Tab-separated table of C-alpha atoms in Angstrom:
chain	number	residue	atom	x	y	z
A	3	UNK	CA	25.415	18.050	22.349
A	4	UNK	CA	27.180	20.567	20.863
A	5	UNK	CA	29.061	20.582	17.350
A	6	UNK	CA	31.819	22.857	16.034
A	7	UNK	CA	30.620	23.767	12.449
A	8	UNK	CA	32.164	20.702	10.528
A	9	UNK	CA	32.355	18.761	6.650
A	10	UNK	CA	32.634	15.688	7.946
A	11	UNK	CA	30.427	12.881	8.204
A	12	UNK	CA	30.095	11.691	12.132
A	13	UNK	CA	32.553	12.321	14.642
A	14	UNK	CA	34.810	9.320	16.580
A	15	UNK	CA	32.741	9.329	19.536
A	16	UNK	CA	29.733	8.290	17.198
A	17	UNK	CA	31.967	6.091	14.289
A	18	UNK	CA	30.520	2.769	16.111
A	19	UNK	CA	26.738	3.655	17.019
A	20	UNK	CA	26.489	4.964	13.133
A	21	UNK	CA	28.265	1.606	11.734
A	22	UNK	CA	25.372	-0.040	13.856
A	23	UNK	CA	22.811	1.814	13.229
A	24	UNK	CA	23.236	2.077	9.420
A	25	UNK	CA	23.233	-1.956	9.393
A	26	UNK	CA	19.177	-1.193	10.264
A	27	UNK	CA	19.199	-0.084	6.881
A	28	UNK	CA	20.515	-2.301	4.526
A	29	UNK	CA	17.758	-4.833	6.500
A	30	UNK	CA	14.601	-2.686	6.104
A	31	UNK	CA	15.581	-2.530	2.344
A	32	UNK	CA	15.844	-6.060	1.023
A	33	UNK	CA	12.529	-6.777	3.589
A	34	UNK	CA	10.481	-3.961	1.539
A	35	UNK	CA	12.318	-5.132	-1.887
A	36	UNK	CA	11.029	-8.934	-1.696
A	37	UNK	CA	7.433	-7.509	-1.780
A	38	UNK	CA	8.115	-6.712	-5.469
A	39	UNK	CA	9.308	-10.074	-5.783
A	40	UNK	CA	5.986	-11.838	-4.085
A	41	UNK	CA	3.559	-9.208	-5.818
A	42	UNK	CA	4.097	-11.325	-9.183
A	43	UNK	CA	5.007	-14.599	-7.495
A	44	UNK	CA	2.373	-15.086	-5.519
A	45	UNK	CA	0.204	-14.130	-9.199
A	46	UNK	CA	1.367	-16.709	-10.771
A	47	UNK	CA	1.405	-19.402	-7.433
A	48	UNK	CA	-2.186	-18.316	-6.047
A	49	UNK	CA	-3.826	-17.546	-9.471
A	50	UNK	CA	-5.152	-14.391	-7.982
A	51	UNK	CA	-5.353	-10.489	-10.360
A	52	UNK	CA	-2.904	-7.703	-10.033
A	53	UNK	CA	-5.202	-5.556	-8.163
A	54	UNK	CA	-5.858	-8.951	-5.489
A	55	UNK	CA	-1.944	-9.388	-5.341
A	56	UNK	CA	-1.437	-5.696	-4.315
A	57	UNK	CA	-3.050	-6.583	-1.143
A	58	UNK	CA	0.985	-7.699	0.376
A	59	UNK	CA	2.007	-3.774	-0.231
A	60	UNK	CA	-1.472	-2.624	0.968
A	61	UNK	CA	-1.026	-4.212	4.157
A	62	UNK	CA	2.645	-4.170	4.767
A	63	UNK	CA	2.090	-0.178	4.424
A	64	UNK	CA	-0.856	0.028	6.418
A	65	UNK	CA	1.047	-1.416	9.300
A	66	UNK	CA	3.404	1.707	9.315
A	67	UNK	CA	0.458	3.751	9.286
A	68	UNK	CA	-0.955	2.052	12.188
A	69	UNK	CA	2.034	1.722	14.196
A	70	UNK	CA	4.292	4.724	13.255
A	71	UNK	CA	2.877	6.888	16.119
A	72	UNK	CA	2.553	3.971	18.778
A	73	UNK	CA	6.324	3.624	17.788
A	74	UNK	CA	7.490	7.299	18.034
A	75	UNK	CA	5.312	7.539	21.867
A	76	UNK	CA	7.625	3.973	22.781
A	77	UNK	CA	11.085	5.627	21.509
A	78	UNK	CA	10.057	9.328	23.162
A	79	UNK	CA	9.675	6.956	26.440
A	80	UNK	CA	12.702	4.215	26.534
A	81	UNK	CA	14.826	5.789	23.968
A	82	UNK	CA	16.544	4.457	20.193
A	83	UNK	CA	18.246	1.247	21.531
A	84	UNK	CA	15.111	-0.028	23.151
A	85	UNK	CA	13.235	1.076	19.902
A	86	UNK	CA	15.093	-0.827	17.475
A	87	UNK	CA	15.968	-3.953	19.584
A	88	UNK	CA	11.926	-4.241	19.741
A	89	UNK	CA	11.780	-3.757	16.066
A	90	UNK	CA	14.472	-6.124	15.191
A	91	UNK	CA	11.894	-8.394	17.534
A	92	UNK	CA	9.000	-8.056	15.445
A	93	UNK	CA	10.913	-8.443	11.796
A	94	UNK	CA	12.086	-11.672	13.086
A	95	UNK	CA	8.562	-13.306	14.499
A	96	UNK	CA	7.284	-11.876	11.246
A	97	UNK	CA	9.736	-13.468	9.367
A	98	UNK	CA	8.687	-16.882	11.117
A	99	UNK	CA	5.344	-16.755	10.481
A	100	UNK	CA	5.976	-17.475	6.860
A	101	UNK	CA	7.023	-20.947	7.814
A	102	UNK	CA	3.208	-21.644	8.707
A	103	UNK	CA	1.975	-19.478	5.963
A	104	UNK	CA	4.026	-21.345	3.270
A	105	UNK	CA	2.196	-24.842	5.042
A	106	UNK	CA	-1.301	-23.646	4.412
A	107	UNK	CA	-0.137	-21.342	1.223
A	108	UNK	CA	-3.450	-19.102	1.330
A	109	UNK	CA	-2.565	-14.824	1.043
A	110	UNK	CA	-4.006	-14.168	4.238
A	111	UNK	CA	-1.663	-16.391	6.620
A	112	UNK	CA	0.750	-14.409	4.374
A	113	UNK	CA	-0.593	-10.692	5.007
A	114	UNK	CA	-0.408	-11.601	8.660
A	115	UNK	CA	3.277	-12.633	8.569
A	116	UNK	CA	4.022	-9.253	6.311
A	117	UNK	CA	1.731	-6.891	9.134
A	118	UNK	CA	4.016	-8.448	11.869
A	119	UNK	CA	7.191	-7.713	9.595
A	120	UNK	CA	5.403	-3.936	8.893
A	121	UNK	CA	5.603	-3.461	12.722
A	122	UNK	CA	8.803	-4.336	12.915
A	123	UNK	CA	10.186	-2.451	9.945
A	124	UNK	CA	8.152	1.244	11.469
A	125	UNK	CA	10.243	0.494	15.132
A	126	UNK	CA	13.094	0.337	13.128
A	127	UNK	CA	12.675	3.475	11.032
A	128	UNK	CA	11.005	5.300	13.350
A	129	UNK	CA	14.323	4.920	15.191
A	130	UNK	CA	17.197	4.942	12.870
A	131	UNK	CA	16.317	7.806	10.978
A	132	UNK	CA	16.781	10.771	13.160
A	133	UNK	CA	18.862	8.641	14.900
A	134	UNK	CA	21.185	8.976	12.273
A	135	UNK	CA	21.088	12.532	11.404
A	136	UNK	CA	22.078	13.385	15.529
A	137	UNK	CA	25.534	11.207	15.358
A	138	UNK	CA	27.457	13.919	14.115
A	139	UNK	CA	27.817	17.876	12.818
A	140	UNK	CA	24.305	19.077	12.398
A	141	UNK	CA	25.604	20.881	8.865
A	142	UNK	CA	26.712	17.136	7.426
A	143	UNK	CA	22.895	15.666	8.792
A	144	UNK	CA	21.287	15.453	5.191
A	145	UNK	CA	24.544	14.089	3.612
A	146	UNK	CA	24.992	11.544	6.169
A	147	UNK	CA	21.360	10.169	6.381
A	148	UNK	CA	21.739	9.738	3.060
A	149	UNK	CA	24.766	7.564	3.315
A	150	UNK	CA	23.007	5.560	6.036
A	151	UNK	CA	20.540	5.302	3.071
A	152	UNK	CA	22.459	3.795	0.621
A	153	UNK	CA	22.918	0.419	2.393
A	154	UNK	CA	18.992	0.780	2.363
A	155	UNK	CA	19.404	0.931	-1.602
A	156	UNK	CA	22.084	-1.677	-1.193
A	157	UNK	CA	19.475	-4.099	0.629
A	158	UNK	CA	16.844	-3.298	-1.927
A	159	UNK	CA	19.428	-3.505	-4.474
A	160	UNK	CA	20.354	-7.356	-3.733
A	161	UNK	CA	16.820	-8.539	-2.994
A	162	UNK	CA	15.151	-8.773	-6.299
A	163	UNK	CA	18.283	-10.674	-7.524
A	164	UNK	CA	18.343	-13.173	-4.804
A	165	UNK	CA	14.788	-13.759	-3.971
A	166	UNK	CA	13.431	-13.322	-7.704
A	167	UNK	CA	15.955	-15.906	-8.667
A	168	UNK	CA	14.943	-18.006	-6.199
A	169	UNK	CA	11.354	-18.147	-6.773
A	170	UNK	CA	11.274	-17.535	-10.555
A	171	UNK	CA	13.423	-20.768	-11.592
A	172	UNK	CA	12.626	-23.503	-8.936
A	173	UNK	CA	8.954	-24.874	-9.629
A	174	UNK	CA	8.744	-25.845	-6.213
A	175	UNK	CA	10.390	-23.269	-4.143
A	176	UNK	CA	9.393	-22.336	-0.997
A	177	UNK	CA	8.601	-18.743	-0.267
A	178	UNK	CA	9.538	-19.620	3.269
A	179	UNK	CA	13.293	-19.922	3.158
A	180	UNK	CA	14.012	-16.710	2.193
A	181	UNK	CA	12.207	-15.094	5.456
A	182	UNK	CA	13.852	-18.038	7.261
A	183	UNK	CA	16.993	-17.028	6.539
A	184	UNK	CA	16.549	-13.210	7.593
A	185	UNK	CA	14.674	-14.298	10.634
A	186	UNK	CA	17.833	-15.981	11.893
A	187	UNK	CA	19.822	-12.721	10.747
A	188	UNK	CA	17.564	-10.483	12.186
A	189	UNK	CA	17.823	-11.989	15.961
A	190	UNK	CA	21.359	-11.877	15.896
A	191	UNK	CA	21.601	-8.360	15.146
A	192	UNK	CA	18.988	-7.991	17.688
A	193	UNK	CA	21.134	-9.425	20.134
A	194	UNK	CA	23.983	-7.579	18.922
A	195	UNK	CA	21.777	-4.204	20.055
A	196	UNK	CA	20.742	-5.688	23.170
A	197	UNK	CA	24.056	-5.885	24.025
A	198	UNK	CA	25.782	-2.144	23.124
A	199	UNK	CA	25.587	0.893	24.514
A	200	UNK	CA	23.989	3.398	21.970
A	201	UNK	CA	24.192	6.964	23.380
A	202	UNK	CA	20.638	9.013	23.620
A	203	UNK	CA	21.767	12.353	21.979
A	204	UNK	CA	19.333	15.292	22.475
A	205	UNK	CA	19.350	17.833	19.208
A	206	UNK	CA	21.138	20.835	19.928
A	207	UNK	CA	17.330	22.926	20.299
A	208	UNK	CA	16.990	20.522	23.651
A	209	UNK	CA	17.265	21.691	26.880
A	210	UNK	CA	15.691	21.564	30.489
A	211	UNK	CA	12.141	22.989	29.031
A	212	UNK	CA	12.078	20.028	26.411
A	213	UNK	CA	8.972	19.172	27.728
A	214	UNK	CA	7.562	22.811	27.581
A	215	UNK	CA	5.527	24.352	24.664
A	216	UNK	CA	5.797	28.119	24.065
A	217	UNK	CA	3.698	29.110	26.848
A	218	UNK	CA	5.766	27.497	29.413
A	219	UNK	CA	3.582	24.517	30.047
A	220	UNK	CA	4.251	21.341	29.618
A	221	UNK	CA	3.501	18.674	26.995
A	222	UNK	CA	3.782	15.017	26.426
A	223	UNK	CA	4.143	13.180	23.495
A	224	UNK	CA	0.243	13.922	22.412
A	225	UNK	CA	1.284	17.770	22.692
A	226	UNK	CA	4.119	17.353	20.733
A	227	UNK	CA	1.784	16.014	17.689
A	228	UNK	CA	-0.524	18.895	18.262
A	229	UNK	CA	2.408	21.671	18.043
A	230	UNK	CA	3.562	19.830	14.762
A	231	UNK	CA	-0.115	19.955	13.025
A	232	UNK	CA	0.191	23.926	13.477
A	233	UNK	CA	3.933	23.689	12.051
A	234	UNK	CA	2.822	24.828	8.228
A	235	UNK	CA	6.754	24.003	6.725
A	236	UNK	CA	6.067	20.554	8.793
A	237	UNK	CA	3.254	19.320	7.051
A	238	UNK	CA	4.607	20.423	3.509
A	239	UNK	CA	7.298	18.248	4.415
A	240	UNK	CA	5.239	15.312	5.423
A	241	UNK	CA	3.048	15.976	2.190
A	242	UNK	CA	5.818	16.046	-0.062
A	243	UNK	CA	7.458	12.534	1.756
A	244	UNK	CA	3.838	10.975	1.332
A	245	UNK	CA	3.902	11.884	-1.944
A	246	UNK	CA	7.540	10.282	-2.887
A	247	UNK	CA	5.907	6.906	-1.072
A	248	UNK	CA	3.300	6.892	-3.352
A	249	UNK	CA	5.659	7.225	-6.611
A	250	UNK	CA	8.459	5.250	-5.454
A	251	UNK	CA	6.781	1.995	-3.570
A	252	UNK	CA	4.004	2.157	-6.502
A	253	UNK	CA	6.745	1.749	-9.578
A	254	UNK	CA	8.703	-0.504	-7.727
A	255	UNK	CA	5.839	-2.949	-6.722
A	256	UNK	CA	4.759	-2.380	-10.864
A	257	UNK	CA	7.808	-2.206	-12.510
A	258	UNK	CA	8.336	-6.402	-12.755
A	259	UNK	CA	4.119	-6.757	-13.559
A	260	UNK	CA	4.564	-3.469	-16.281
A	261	UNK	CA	8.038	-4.798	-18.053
A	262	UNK	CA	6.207	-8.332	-18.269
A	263	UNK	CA	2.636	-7.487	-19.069
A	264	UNK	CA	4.365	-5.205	-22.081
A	265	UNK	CA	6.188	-8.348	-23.373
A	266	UNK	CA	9.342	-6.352	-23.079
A	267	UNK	CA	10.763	-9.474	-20.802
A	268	UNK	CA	10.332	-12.396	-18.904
A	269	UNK	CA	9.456	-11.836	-15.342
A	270	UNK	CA	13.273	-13.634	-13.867
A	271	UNK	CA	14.717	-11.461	-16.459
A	272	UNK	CA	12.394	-8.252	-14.855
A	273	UNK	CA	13.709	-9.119	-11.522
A	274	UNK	CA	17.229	-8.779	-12.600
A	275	UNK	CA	16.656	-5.428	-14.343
A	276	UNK	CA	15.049	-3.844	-11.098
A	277	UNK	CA	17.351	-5.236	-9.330
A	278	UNK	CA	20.174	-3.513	-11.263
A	279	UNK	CA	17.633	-0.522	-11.125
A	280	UNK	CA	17.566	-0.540	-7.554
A	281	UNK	CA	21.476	-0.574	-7.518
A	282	UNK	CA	21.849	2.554	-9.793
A	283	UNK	CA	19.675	3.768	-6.958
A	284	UNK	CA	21.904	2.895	-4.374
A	285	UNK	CA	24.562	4.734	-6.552
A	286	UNK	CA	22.256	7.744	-6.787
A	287	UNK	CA	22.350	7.616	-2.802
A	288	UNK	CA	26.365	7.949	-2.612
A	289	UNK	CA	26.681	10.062	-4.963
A	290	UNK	CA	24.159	12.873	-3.613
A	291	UNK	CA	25.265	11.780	-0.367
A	292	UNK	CA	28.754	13.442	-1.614
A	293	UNK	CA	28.055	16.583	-3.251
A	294	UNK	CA	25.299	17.665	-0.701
A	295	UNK	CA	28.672	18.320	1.577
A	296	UNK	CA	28.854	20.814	-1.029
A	297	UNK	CA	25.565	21.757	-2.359
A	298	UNK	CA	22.588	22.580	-0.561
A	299	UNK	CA	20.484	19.816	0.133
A	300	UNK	CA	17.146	21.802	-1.241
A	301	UNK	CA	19.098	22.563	-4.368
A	302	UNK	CA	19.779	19.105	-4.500
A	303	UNK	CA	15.992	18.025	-3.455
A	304	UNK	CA	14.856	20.878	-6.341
A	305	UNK	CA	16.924	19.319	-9.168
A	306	UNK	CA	16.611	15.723	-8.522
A	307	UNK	CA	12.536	16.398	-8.528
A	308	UNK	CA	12.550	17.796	-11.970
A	309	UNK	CA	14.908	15.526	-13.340
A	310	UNK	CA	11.838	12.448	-11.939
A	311	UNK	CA	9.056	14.853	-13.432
A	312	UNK	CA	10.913	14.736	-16.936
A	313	UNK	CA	11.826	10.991	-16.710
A	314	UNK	CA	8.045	9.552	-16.140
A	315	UNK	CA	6.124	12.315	-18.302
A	316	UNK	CA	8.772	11.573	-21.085
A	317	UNK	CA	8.050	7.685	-20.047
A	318	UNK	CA	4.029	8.204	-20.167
A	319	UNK	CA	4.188	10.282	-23.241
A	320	UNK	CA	6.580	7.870	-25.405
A	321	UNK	CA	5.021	4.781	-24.231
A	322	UNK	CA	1.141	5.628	-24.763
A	323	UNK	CA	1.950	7.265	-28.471
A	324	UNK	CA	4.790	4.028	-29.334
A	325	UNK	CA	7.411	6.335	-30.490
A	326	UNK	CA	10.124	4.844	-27.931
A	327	UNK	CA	12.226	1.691	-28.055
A	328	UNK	CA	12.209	-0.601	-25.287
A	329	UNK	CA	15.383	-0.066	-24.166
A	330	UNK	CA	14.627	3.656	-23.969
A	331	UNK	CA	11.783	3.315	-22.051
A	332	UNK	CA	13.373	0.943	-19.571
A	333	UNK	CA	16.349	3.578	-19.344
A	334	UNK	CA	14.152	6.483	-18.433
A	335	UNK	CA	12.673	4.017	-15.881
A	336	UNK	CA	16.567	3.425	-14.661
A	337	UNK	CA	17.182	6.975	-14.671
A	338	UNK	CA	14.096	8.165	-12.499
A	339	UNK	CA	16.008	5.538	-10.305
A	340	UNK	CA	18.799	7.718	-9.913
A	341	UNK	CA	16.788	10.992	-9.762
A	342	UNK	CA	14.883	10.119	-6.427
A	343	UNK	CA	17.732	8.323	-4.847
A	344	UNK	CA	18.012	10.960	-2.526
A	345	UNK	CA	14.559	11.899	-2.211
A	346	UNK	CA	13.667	10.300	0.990
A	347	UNK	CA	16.398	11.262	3.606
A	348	UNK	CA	16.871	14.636	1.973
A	349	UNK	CA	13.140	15.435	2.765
A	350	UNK	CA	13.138	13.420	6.007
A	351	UNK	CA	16.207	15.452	7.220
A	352	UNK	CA	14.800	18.658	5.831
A	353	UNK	CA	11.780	18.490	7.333
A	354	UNK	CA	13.006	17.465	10.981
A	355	UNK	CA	15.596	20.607	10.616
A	356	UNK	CA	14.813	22.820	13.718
A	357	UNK	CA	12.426	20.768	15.488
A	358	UNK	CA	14.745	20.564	18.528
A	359	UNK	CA	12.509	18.658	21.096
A	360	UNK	CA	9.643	17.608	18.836
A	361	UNK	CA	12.312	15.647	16.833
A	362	UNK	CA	11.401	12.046	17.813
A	363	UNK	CA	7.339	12.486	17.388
A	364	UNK	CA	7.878	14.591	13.985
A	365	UNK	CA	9.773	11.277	13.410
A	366	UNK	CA	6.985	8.923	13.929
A	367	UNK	CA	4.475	10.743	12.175
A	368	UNK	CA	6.960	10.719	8.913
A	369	UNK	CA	7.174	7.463	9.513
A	370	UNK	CA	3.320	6.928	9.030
A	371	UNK	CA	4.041	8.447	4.974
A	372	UNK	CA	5.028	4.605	4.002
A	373	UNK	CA	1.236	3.929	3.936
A	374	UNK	CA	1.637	6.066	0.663
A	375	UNK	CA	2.645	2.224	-0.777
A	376	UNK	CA	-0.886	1.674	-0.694
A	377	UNK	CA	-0.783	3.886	-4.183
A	378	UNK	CA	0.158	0.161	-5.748
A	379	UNK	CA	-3.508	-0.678	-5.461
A	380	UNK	CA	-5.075	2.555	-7.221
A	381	UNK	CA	-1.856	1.795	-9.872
A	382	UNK	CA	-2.854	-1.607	-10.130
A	383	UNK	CA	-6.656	-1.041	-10.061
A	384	UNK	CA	-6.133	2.051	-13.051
A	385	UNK	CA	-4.262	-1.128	-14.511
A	386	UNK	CA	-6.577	-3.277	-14.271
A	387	UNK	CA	-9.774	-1.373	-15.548
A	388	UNK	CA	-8.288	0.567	-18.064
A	389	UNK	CA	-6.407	-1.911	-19.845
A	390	UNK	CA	-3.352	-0.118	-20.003
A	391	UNK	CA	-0.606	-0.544	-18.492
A	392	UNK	CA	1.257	3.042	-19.238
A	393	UNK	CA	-1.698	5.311	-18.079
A	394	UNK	CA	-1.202	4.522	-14.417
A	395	UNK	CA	2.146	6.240	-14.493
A	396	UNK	CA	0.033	9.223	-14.071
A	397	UNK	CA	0.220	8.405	-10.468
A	398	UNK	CA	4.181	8.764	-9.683
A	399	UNK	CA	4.230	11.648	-12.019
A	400	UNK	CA	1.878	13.907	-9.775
A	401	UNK	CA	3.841	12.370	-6.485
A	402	UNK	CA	7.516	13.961	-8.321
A	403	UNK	CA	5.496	17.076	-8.932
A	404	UNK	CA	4.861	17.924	-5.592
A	405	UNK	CA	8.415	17.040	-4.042
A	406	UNK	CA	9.835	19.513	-6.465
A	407	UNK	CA	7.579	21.667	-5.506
A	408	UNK	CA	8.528	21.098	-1.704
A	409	UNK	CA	11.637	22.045	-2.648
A	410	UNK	CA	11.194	24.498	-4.658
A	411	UNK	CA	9.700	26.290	-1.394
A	412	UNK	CA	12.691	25.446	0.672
A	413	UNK	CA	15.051	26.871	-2.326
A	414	UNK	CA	13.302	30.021	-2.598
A	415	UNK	CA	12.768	30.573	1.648
């Protein structure tokens, strides 16, 4: 499909499937968000360590690791619409499962139910991501993945808020409603994607030889992950999202256990903060959204990268030698919020840019960087056997560090 060089966002033709589609969002977001939530509930309900209770981000990542390329090989075969009404599937019996999990109340009926979810949540990314940066001018991809974003933020915004208060001031609450509750949600909007008609849009770099490497001969899905592995600008990209995984999942997943084990604030108090936190993120995601229809979106990437670097070092630095108030340290934290807003679809988009045919399996293996939430445990474990609580910043500081640097690359060509 073919696009006249354009500012805006998606054309007519496309106003419905991207309304749909950018629903997806706002429901992988408050599904990742709760796991901040259970990390220090299910602390305080199991009487299990930090380190043990990292575990539900452990193995909620490790399912898009596992499944992100069985997902892209699905979607290269039956196409978007098939790929998210099969994720939408999965969230939802995931979602279920809690109801027998909550009956027994031991973490590992609870790490199933969260795998099942994982699954779920990869079909749906996997999907909706490029998905979203074909339904419209290819100049105005990067701004408007990054408005499909923000109702991510928005979702992982509200979550915190909702769930935290919840399970933070109710002695007997049951971790089970919440998932309930989206289950239900969840197969409706499945059904509402059963039932629509979601065009298949090849990139522009797609023709009759889609199926053809270099050489003339042809490839399947396999082939296309080989041509990508030789694809140096590729695997920076993929390095550099990996690397924002690690630094974003890990301080959201520590931010309620930090605030807390500091004595800054009570943890129902910690969930509202990151909740707000999370919505100054979802601001970040508009606003960047808007001026990359002006700026560059490397520029963009390049600036936003430092601005993370300075936030955390400034954050580790003040913290370990107590020369910052609390409310400045917790601001920094809020404004690193802002900073990586646009982090993820800026370097998703950038790094699918040009791909033509190898689009969808660059996709899924992107989609496999998640498992970067796994940093929580070596956060948690530096936690744990250190005895400090500031020193595994260290981690998200070297993850900023190398998506400016990714940028960097891109700014200078």
């Amino acid at each position: 499909m073919q696009h006249k060089k354009s500012n805006s966002l998606t054309s007519k033709q496309y106003l419905v499937p991207f309304i749909l589609i950018t629903s997806l969002f706002f429901l992988w977001g408050f599904a990742r968000a709760i796991l901040d939530v259970l990390n220090k509930h299910f602390q305080n309900e199991l009487n299990i360590s930090l380190t043990e209770s990292s575990m539900i981000q452990v193995i909620t990542y490790l399912g898009y690791f596992i499944m992100a390329l069985p997902a892209g090989l699905f979607i290269n075969r039956f196409g978007y619409r098939r790929g998210v009404v099969t994720g939408l599937l999965l969230y939802a019996a995931g979602a279920f499962l809690f109801i027998p999990s909550s009956a027994y109340n031991v973490l590992g009926g609870y790490l199933v139910a969260l795998f099942v979810i994982a699954c779920g949540l990869t079909f749906l990314e996997t999907s909706a991501n490029p998905y979203a940066t074909e339904l419209g001018p290819k100049e105005t991809a990067t701004s408007r993945l990054n408005l499909a974003q923000s109702f991510n933020g928005m979702g992982s915004a509200l979550a915190p808020a909702i769930v935290g208060a919840f399970l933070f001031t109710s002695a007997d609450a049951d971790v089970s409603m919440p998932y309930i509750v989206m289950g239900i949600v969840v197969l409706v909007v499945a059904l509402i994607f059963y039932n629509s008609r979601l065009p298949e849009i090849k990139g522009e770099d797609e023709d009759q030889n889609e199926n053809e490497d270099e050489k003339g001969k042809a490839v399947d899905g396999i082939g296309n992950l080989k041509l990508l592995m030789h694809n140096k600008l590729f695997l920076f990209g993929l390095a550099a999202l990996l690397a924002y995984e690690v630094a974003e999942i890990s301080i959201n997943s520590y931010f309620i256990n930090f605030t807390t084990g500091m004595n800054w604030i009570e943890a129902d108090m910690a969930s509202y903060i990151l909740s707000f936190s999370l919505f100054i993120f979802m601001g970040g995601r508009f606003v960047g959204s808007w001026i990359m229809r002006k700026i560059a979106a490397e520029k963009m990437l390049l600036w936003c990268g430092i601005g993370s670097v300075v936030c955390i070092a400034a954050l580790l630095c003040g913290t370990t030698f107590g020369v910052l108030p609390v409310w400045l340290s917790i601001a920094l934290i809020m404004a690193n919020y802002f900073c990586e807003a646009i982090m993820f679809p800026t370097i998703f988009s950038l790094t699918l840019r040009g791909l033509g045919n190898l689009t969808k399996s660059a996709s899924s293996v992107l989609m496999m960087t998640p498992v970067g939430g796994c940093g929580f445990l070596l956060m948690a474990w530096l936690a744990d056997v250190s005895g400090s609580l500031i020193i595994p910043f260290i981690i998200p500081l070297i993850g900023y560090a190398i998506v400016a640097l990714f940028a960097r690359k891109l700014v200078k060509g």
